[in-house]
CSV table of C-alpha atoms in Angstrom, one decimal:
chain,number,residue,atom,x,y,z
Y,1,UNK,CA,0.0,-0.1,0.1
Y,2,UNK,CA,3.1,2.5,0.3
Y,3,UNK,CA,1.9,5.7,1.6
Y,4,UNK,CA,-1.3,4.8,1.8
Y,5,UNK,CA,-0.8,2.2,4.6
Y,6,UNK,CA,-2.0,4.0,7.7
Y,7,UNK,CA,-0.9,1.0,9.8
Y,8,UNK,CA,2.9,0.9,9.1
Y,9,UNK,CA,3.1,-2.8,10.0
Y,10,UNK,CA,0.5,-3.7,7.8
Y,11,UNK,CA,2.2,-5.1,4.8
Y,12,UNK,CA,4.4,-7.3,6.9
Y,13,UNK,CA,1.6,-8.5,9.2
Y,14,UNK,CA,-0.6,-9.7,6.1
Y,15,UNK,CA,2.5,-11.2,4.5
Y,16,UNK,CA,3.0,-13.4,7.8
Y,17,UNK,CA,-0.5,-14.0,7.7
Y,18,UNK,CA,-0.8,-15.4,4.3
Y,19,UNK,CA,2.5,-17.5,5.0
Y,20,UNK,CA,0.9,-19.3,8.1
Y,21,UNK,CA,-2.5,-19.8,6.1
Y,22,UNK,CA,-0.6,-21.7,3.6
Y,23,UNK,CA,0.9,-24.0,6.4
Y,24,UNK,CA,4.4,-22.2,6.9
Y,25,UNK,CA,5.3,-21.2,10.4
Y,26,UNK,CA,6.4,-17.8,11.1
Y,27,UNK,CA,8.7,-16.8,13.5
Y,28,UNK,CA,6.6,-15.2,16.6
Y,29,UNK,CA,7.5,-11.8,17.8
Y,30,UNK,CA,6.4,-9.0,20.0
Y,31,UNK,CA,7.0,-7.7,23.7
Y,32,UNK,CA,6.0,-10.0,26.1
Y,33,UNK,CA,5.0,-6.7,28.1
Y,34,UNK,CA,2.8,-5.4,25.1
Y,35,UNK,CA,-0.7,-5.0,25.8
Y,36,UNK,CA,-2.6,-7.7,24.0
Y,37,UNK,CA,-5.1,-5.1,22.6
Y,38,UNK,CA,-2.4,-2.8,21.5
Y,39,UNK,CA,-2.2,-2.0,17.6
Y,40,UNK,CA,-0.7,-4.5,15.2
Y,41,UNK,CA,3.2,-4.6,15.9
Y,42,UNK,CA,5.9,-5.1,13.4
Y,43,UNK,CA,6.5,-8.8,12.9
Y,44,UNK,CA,10.1,-10.0,11.9
Y,45,UNK,CA,9.7,-12.4,8.8
Y,46,UNK,CA,11.5,-16.0,9.3
Y,47,UNK,CA,14.5,-16.3,7.8
Y,48,UNK,CA,17.4,-18.8,7.4
Y,49,UNK,CA,19.3,-17.4,10.3
Y,50,UNK,CA,16.3,-18.0,12.9
Y,51,UNK,CA,17.1,-20.0,15.8
Y,52,UNK,CA,16.5,-23.7,15.7
Y,53,UNK,CA,13.7,-23.3,18.0
Y,54,UNK,CA,11.7,-21.3,15.4
Y,55,UNK,CA,11.9,-24.0,12.7
Y,56,UNK,CA,10.3,-26.2,14.6
Y,57,UNK,CA,6.6,-27.1,13.9
Y,58,UNK,CA,3.7,-25.6,16.0
Y,59,UNK,CA,3.2,-28.9,17.7
Y,60,UNK,CA,6.7,-29.4,18.6
Y,61,UNK,CA,6.9,-25.9,20.0
Y,62,UNK,CA,4.0,-26.3,22.5
Y,63,UNK,CA,3.7,-30.1,23.1
Y,64,UNK,CA,5.7,-29.9,26.3
Y,65,UNK,CA,3.7,-26.9,27.7
Y,66,UNK,CA,1.5,-27.8,30.7
Y,67,UNK,CA,-1.0,-25.5,29.4
Y,68,UNK,CA,-2.0,-23.9,26.3
Y,69,UNK,CA,-0.6,-20.6,25.2
Y,70,UNK,CA,-3.1,-17.6,25.2
Y,71,UNK,CA,-4.3,-16.9,21.5
Y,72,UNK,CA,-6.8,-15.1,19.7
Y,73,UNK,CA,-9.1,-16.9,17.3
Y,74,UNK,CA,-11.4,-15.5,14.6
Y,75,UNK,CA,-13.9,-17.3,12.3
Y,76,UNK,CA,-15.3,-15.7,9.0
Y,77,UNK,CA,-18.4,-17.6,7.7
Y,78,UNK,CA,-18.5,-16.1,4.1
Y,79,UNK,CA,-20.4,-16.6,1.1
Y,80,UNK,CA,-17.3,-18.3,-0.6
Y,81,UNK,CA,-14.9,-18.9,1.9
Y,82,UNK,CA,-14.9,-19.9,5.7
Y,83,UNK,CA,-11.7,-18.8,7.2
Y,84,UNK,CA,-10.5,-19.9,10.7
Y,85,UNK,CA,-7.4,-17.6,12.0
Y,86,UNK,CA,-5.3,-17.8,15.1
Y,87,UNK,CA,-3.0,-14.9,16.3
Y,88,UNK,CA,-0.5,-15.3,19.3
Y,89,UNK,CA,-0.9,-13.5,22.7
Y,90,UNK,CA,1.2,-10.5,20.8
Y,91,UNK,CA,-1.5,-10.5,18.0
Y,92,UNK,CA,0.7,-11.8,15.5
Y,93,UNK,CA,-0.2,-14.7,12.9
Y,94,UNK,CA,0.1,-18.0,14.4
Y,95,UNK,CA,-2.0,-20.5,12.2
Y,96,UNK,CA,-4.9,-20.8,10.1
Y,97,UNK,CA,-7.0,-22.5,7.6
Y,98,UNK,CA,-9.3,-21.6,5.0
Y,99,UNK,CA,-11.9,-23.6,2.7
Y,100,UNK,CA,-14.2,-22.8,-0.3
Y,101,UNK,CA,-17.8,-23.6,0.7
Y,102,UNK,CA,-21.2,-22.4,-0.1
Y,103,UNK,CA,-22.8,-22.3,3.3
Y,104,UNK,CA,-23.8,-18.8,3.3
Y,105,UNK,CA,-25.6,-17.1,0.6
Y,106,UNK,CA,-26.1,-12.9,0.7
Y,107,UNK,CA,-25.1,-12.9,4.3
Y,108,UNK,CA,-27.7,-15.4,5.6
Y,109,UNK,CA,-26.7,-18.9,6.5
Y,110,UNK,CA,-28.1,-21.6,4.1
Y,111,UNK,CA,-26.4,-24.9,5.4
Y,112,UNK,CA,-26.3,-24.8,8.9
Y,113,UNK,CA,-25.0,-28.3,9.6
Y,114,UNK,CA,-22.5,-28.2,6.5
Y,115,UNK,CA,-21.3,-24.9,8.4
Y,116,UNK,CA,-20.6,-26.8,11.8
Y,117,UNK,CA,-19.1,-29.6,10.0
Y,118,UNK,CA,-16.5,-27.6,7.8
Y,119,UNK,CA,-15.7,-25.5,11.0
Y,120,UNK,CA,-15.0,-28.7,13.0
Y,121,UNK,CA,-12.8,-29.9,10.5
Y,122,UNK,CA,-10.9,-26.4,10.3
Y,123,UNK,CA,-10.6,-26.6,14.0
Y,124,UNK,CA,-9.2,-29.8,14.2
Y,125,UNK,CA,-6.9,-29.3,11.4
Y,126,UNK,CA,-5.4,-26.2,13.0
Y,127,UNK,CA,-5.3,-27.8,16.7
Y,128,UNK,CA,-3.2,-30.5,15.3
Y,129,UNK,CA,-0.8,-28.1,13.6
Y,130,UNK,CA,-0.3,-26.0,16.9
Y,131,UNK,CA,-0.8,-28.9,19.3
Y,132,UNK,CA,-3.4,-27.4,21.6
Y,133,UNK,CA,-7.2,-27.1,21.7
Y,134,UNK,CA,-8.7,-23.8,20.8
Y,135,UNK,CA,-11.6,-23.0,23.1
Y,136,UNK,CA,-13.0,-19.6,22.2
Y,137,UNK,CA,-13.3,-17.6,19.0
Y,138,UNK,CA,-14.8,-14.5,17.8
Y,139,UNK,CA,-16.9,-14.4,14.8
Y,140,UNK,CA,-18.4,-11.8,12.3
Y,141,UNK,CA,-21.7,-10.8,10.6
Y,142,UNK,CA,-22.4,-8.5,7.6
Y,143,UNK,CA,-24.0,-5.2,8.6
Y,144,UNK,CA,-27.4,-4.8,8.4
Y,145,UNK,CA,-28.5,-8.5,8.9
Y,146,UNK,CA,-31.1,-9.5,11.5
Y,147,UNK,CA,-30.2,-10.1,15.3
Y,148,UNK,CA,-31.4,-13.7,14.6
Y,149,UNK,CA,-29.0,-14.2,11.9
Y,150,UNK,CA,-26.3,-12.7,14.1
Y,151,UNK,CA,-27.1,-15.6,16.6
Y,152,UNK,CA,-27.3,-18.3,14.0
Y,153,UNK,CA,-23.8,-17.5,13.2
Y,154,UNK,CA,-22.6,-17.4,16.8
Y,155,UNK,CA,-24.5,-20.7,17.4
Y,156,UNK,CA,-22.7,-22.4,14.4
Y,157,UNK,CA,-19.3,-21.4,16.1
Y,158,UNK,CA,-20.3,-22.6,19.4
Y,159,UNK,CA,-21.5,-26.2,18.0
Y,160,UNK,CA,-18.2,-26.4,16.4
Y,161,UNK,CA,-16.6,-26.3,19.8
Y,162,UNK,CA,-15.8,-22.7,20.7
Y,163,UNK,CA,-17.0,-20.4,23.2
Y,164,UNK,CA,-18.3,-17.4,21.5
Y,165,UNK,CA,-19.2,-14.5,23.0
Y,166,UNK,CA,-17.8,-11.6,20.8
Y,167,UNK,CA,-19.6,-10.6,17.1
Y,168,UNK,CA,-18.5,-8.0,15.2
Y,169,UNK,CA,-19.5,-6.6,11.7
Y,170,UNK,CA,-17.3,-7.4,8.9
Y,171,UNK,CA,-15.7,-4.1,7.9
Y,172,UNK,CA,-15.5,-2.8,11.6
Y,173,UNK,CA,-13.5,-6.2,12.3
Y,174,UNK,CA,-11.3,-5.6,9.1
Y,175,UNK,CA,-10.5,-1.8,10.8
Y,176,UNK,CA,-8.9,-3.5,13.5
Y,177,UNK,CA,-5.9,-4.8,11.3
Y,178,UNK,CA,-6.4,-1.4,8.7
Y,179,UNK,CA,-6.5,1.2,11.6
Y,180,UNK,CA,-8.3,3.7,9.4
Y,181,UNK,CA,-8.8,6.8,11.3
Y,182,UNK,CA,-10.8,8.5,8.5
Y,183,UNK,CA,-12.5,6.9,5.4
Y,184,UNK,CA,-14.6,3.6,4.4
Y,185,UNK,CA,-13.8,0.2,4.8
Y,186,UNK,CA,-15.7,-1.8,2.3
Y,187,UNK,CA,-15.9,-5.8,2.7
Y,188,UNK,CA,-16.5,-7.2,-0.9
Y,189,UNK,CA,-17.3,-10.8,-0.1
Y,190,UNK,CA,-18.9,-13.4,-2.0
Y,191,UNK,CA,-22.3,-12.3,-1.6
Y,192,UNK,CA,-22.6,-8.7,-0.3
Y,193,UNK,CA,-20.7,-5.7,-0.1
Y,194,UNK,CA,-20.4,-4.3,3.6
Y,195,UNK,CA,-19.6,-0.6,4.2
Y,196,UNK,CA,-18.3,1.1,7.5
Y,197,UNK,CA,-17.7,4.5,7.6
Y,198,UNK,CA,-14.8,5.9,10.3
Y,199,UNK,CA,-14.4,9.3,11.6
Y,200,UNK,CA,-11.6,9.7,13.8
Y,201,UNK,CA,-11.3,5.8,14.2
Y,202,UNK,CA,-14.7,5.4,15.4
Y,203,UNK,CA,-17.8,3.9,13.6
Y,204,UNK,CA,-19.9,6.5,12.0
Y,205,UNK,CA,-22.3,4.3,9.8
Y,206,UNK,CA,-22.5,0.7,8.6
Y,207,UNK,CA,-24.5,-0.8,5.8
Y,208,UNK,CA,-24.7,-3.9,3.7
Y,209,UNK,CA,-26.1,-4.9,0.3
Y,210,UNK,CA,-26.1,-8.0,-2.0
Y,211,UNK,CA,-23.6,-8.0,-4.6
Y,212,UNK,CA,-20.0,-9.8,-4.6
Y,213,UNK,CA,-18.1,-12.5,-5.9
Y,214,UNK,CA,-20.7,-14.9,-6.5
Y,215,UNK,CA,-22.2,-12.3,-8.8
Y,216,UNK,CA,-19.0,-12.5,-10.8
Y,217,UNK,CA,-19.2,-16.2,-11.2
Y,218,UNK,CA,-22.7,-16.1,-12.4
Y,219,UNK,CA,-22.0,-13.5,-14.9
Y,220,UNK,CA,-18.7,-15.5,-16.2
Y,221,UNK,CA,-20.9,-18.9,-16.5
Y,222,UNK,CA,-23.6,-17.0,-18.3
Y,223,UNK,CA,-21.3,-15.5,-20.8
Y,224,UNK,CA,-19.4,-18.6,-21.2
Y,225,UNK,CA,-22.1,-21.1,-21.1
Y,226,UNK,CA,-20.4,-23.1,-18.4
Y,227,UNK,CA,-21.4,-24.4,-14.9
Y,228,UNK,CA,-21.2,-22.2,-11.8
Y,229,UNK,CA,-18.4,-24.4,-10.4
Y,230,UNK,CA,-16.4,-24.2,-13.2
Y,231,UNK,CA,-16.6,-20.4,-13.4
Y,232,UNK,CA,-15.6,-20.4,-9.9
Y,233,UNK,CA,-12.6,-22.1,-10.8
Y,234,UNK,CA,-11.5,-20.2,-13.7
Y,235,UNK,CA,-12.2,-16.7,-12.1
Y,236,UNK,CA,-9.4,-17.5,-9.6
Y,237,UNK,CA,-6.9,-18.3,-12.2
Y,238,UNK,CA,-4.4,-15.5,-12.8
Y,239,UNK,CA,-4.1,-16.2,-16.5
Y,240,UNK,CA,-7.7,-15.6,-17.0
Y,241,UNK,CA,-8.2,-12.3,-15.4
Y,242,UNK,CA,-7.7,-10.2,-18.4
Y,243,UNK,CA,-10.2,-11.8,-20.6
Y,244,UNK,CA,-12.6,-12.1,-17.7
Y,245,UNK,CA,-12.3,-8.2,-16.7
Y,246,UNK,CA,-14.7,-7.1,-19.3
Y,247,UNK,CA,-17.5,-9.7,-18.2
Y,248,UNK,CA,-17.5,-8.8,-14.7
Y,249,UNK,CA,-16.6,-4.9,-15.0
Y,250,UNK,CA,-20.5,-4.4,-14.7
Y,251,UNK,CA,-20.6,-5.9,-11.4
Y,252,UNK,CA,-17.5,-3.9,-10.0
Y,253,UNK,CA,-19.5,-0.8,-11.2
Y,254,UNK,CA,-22.5,-2.1,-9.3
Y,255,UNK,CA,-20.3,-2.4,-6.1
Y,256,UNK,CA,-18.9,1.1,-6.8
Y,257,UNK,CA,-22.7,2.4,-7.1
Y,258,UNK,CA,-23.5,0.7,-3.9
Y,259,UNK,CA,-20.5,2.3,-2.0
Y,260,UNK,CA,-21.0,5.8,-3.6
Y,261,UNK,CA,-24.7,5.8,-2.5
Y,262,UNK,CA,-23.6,5.0,1.0
Y,263,UNK,CA,-20.6,7.3,1.3
Y,264,UNK,CA,-22.6,10.3,-0.4
Y,265,UNK,CA,-23.6,12.0,2.8
Y,266,UNK,CA,-20.3,11.6,4.6
Y,267,UNK,CA,-17.0,13.2,4.1
Y,268,UNK,CA,-14.6,10.1,3.0
Y,269,UNK,CA,-11.2,10.7,2.3
Y,270,UNK,CA,-10.3,7.1,0.8
Y,271,UNK,CA,-12.0,3.8,0.4
Y,272,UNK,CA,-10.2,0.7,1.6
Y,273,UNK,CA,-11.3,-2.6,0.0
Y,274,UNK,CA,-11.0,-6.0,1.8
Y,275,UNK,CA,-12.4,-9.5,1.2
Y,276,UNK,CA,-12.1,-12.1,-1.5
Y,277,UNK,CA,-13.6,-10.3,-4.2
Y,278,UNK,CA,-11.2,-7.7,-3.7
Y,279,UNK,CA,-8.6,-9.9,-4.9
Y,280,UNK,CA,-9.7,-9.8,-8.5
Y,281,UNK,CA,-7.4,-7.2,-10.2
Y,282,UNK,CA,-8.8,-4.0,-11.4
Y,283,UNK,CA,-11.8,-3.6,-8.8
Y,284,UNK,CA,-10.0,-0.8,-7.1
Y,285,UNK,CA,-9.9,1.1,-10.4
Y,286,UNK,CA,-13.5,0.7,-11.2
Y,287,UNK,CA,-14.7,1.7,-7.7
Y,288,UNK,CA,-12.5,4.5,-7.6
Y,289,UNK,CA,-13.9,5.6,-11.1
Y,290,UNK,CA,-17.6,5.2,-10.0
Y,291,UNK,CA,-17.2,7.0,-6.5
Y,292,UNK,CA,-14.3,9.8,-7.4
Y,293,UNK,CA,-12.6,8.7,-4.2
Y,294,UNK,CA,-9.4,7.3,-3.8
Y,295,UNK,CA,-9.5,3.6,-3.4
Y,296,UNK,CA,-6.8,1.2,-2.2
Y,297,UNK,CA,-6.5,-2.8,-1.4
Y,298,UNK,CA,-4.2,-4.1,1.0
Y,299,UNK,CA,-2.1,-7.2,0.5
Y,300,UNK,CA,-4.1,-10.4,0.7
Y,301,UNK,CA,-7.2,-8.9,1.2
Y,302,UNK,CA,-9.2,-12.1,2.0
Y,303,UNK,CA,-7.8,-12.3,5.4
Y,304,UNK,CA,-7.8,-8.9,6.5
Y,305,UNK,CA,-11.4,-9.5,8.1
Y,306,UNK,CA,-10.8,-12.7,10.0
Y,307,UNK,CA,-7.5,-11.5,11.3
Y,308,UNK,CA,-9.4,-8.3,12.5
Y,309,UNK,CA,-12.1,-10.5,14.1
Y,310,UNK,CA,-9.5,-12.5,16.0
Y,311,UNK,CA,-8.2,-9.3,17.6
Y,312,UNK,CA,-11.7,-9.2,19.0
Y,313,UNK,CA,-11.5,-12.6,20.8
Y,314,UNK,CA,-9.7,-11.1,24.1
């Protein structure tokens, strides 16, 4: 993000998060005296000169401990991806798993039992890697959904084996990582576009409307005469971005129109796009054209919201 990065540690933090989500151990860092609620600290990337202790797996690192270390867990049940992420006691990336799954549609859970089963599987996999049980987690919801839907999401997390007391709307969770003081954080997920406007670091307004990556896939499937699942797969391939861009640009423009409508009454200095759909190249330029507001995408935008969600698990 360069000069647009309001959190100076963001690039390194997200790179380390991406590494652990792929199964790579990252050297934990941070001052043991630091507050667990402090802003994200700079994480040192692992290198070949790291002590042998840090080259061990997470399981080896903790298997001799009498009690599990304090960690922070975030669960994001998205329309396209379900993500579980674990931060260490210094709020640095430790482990995580994510999986494509259609258990949510337009912000609403449509496969309750499938969601529980998938989250249980992700939980087991992460626990096997880190060598101890995960007992609590925070989770997210799109802005504007009903209280009943928030409770349903919370019940899924609990049924998967977590205590779950903290729930937070998606763009607000994302801002725990981004630390935007004045601007709009927009979470473009698989099914919805969620917006949170911040003034002096506080939430001033939230909204959510249908339209996201699933709509990209539907357009691609219709234009190319293929099944939805195939459209989902080719949408993720970098070699296809250039030829698919003209097909999905109208959906990007709709996202931009949604954002423009909700920020119109607010003095917004910049728009920050997160969520899996923000991974598609060019969406930031389209949203900027439609809104007339500088639009920025941080690195690895799929993981920003679940990482921020974990920060609320305190």
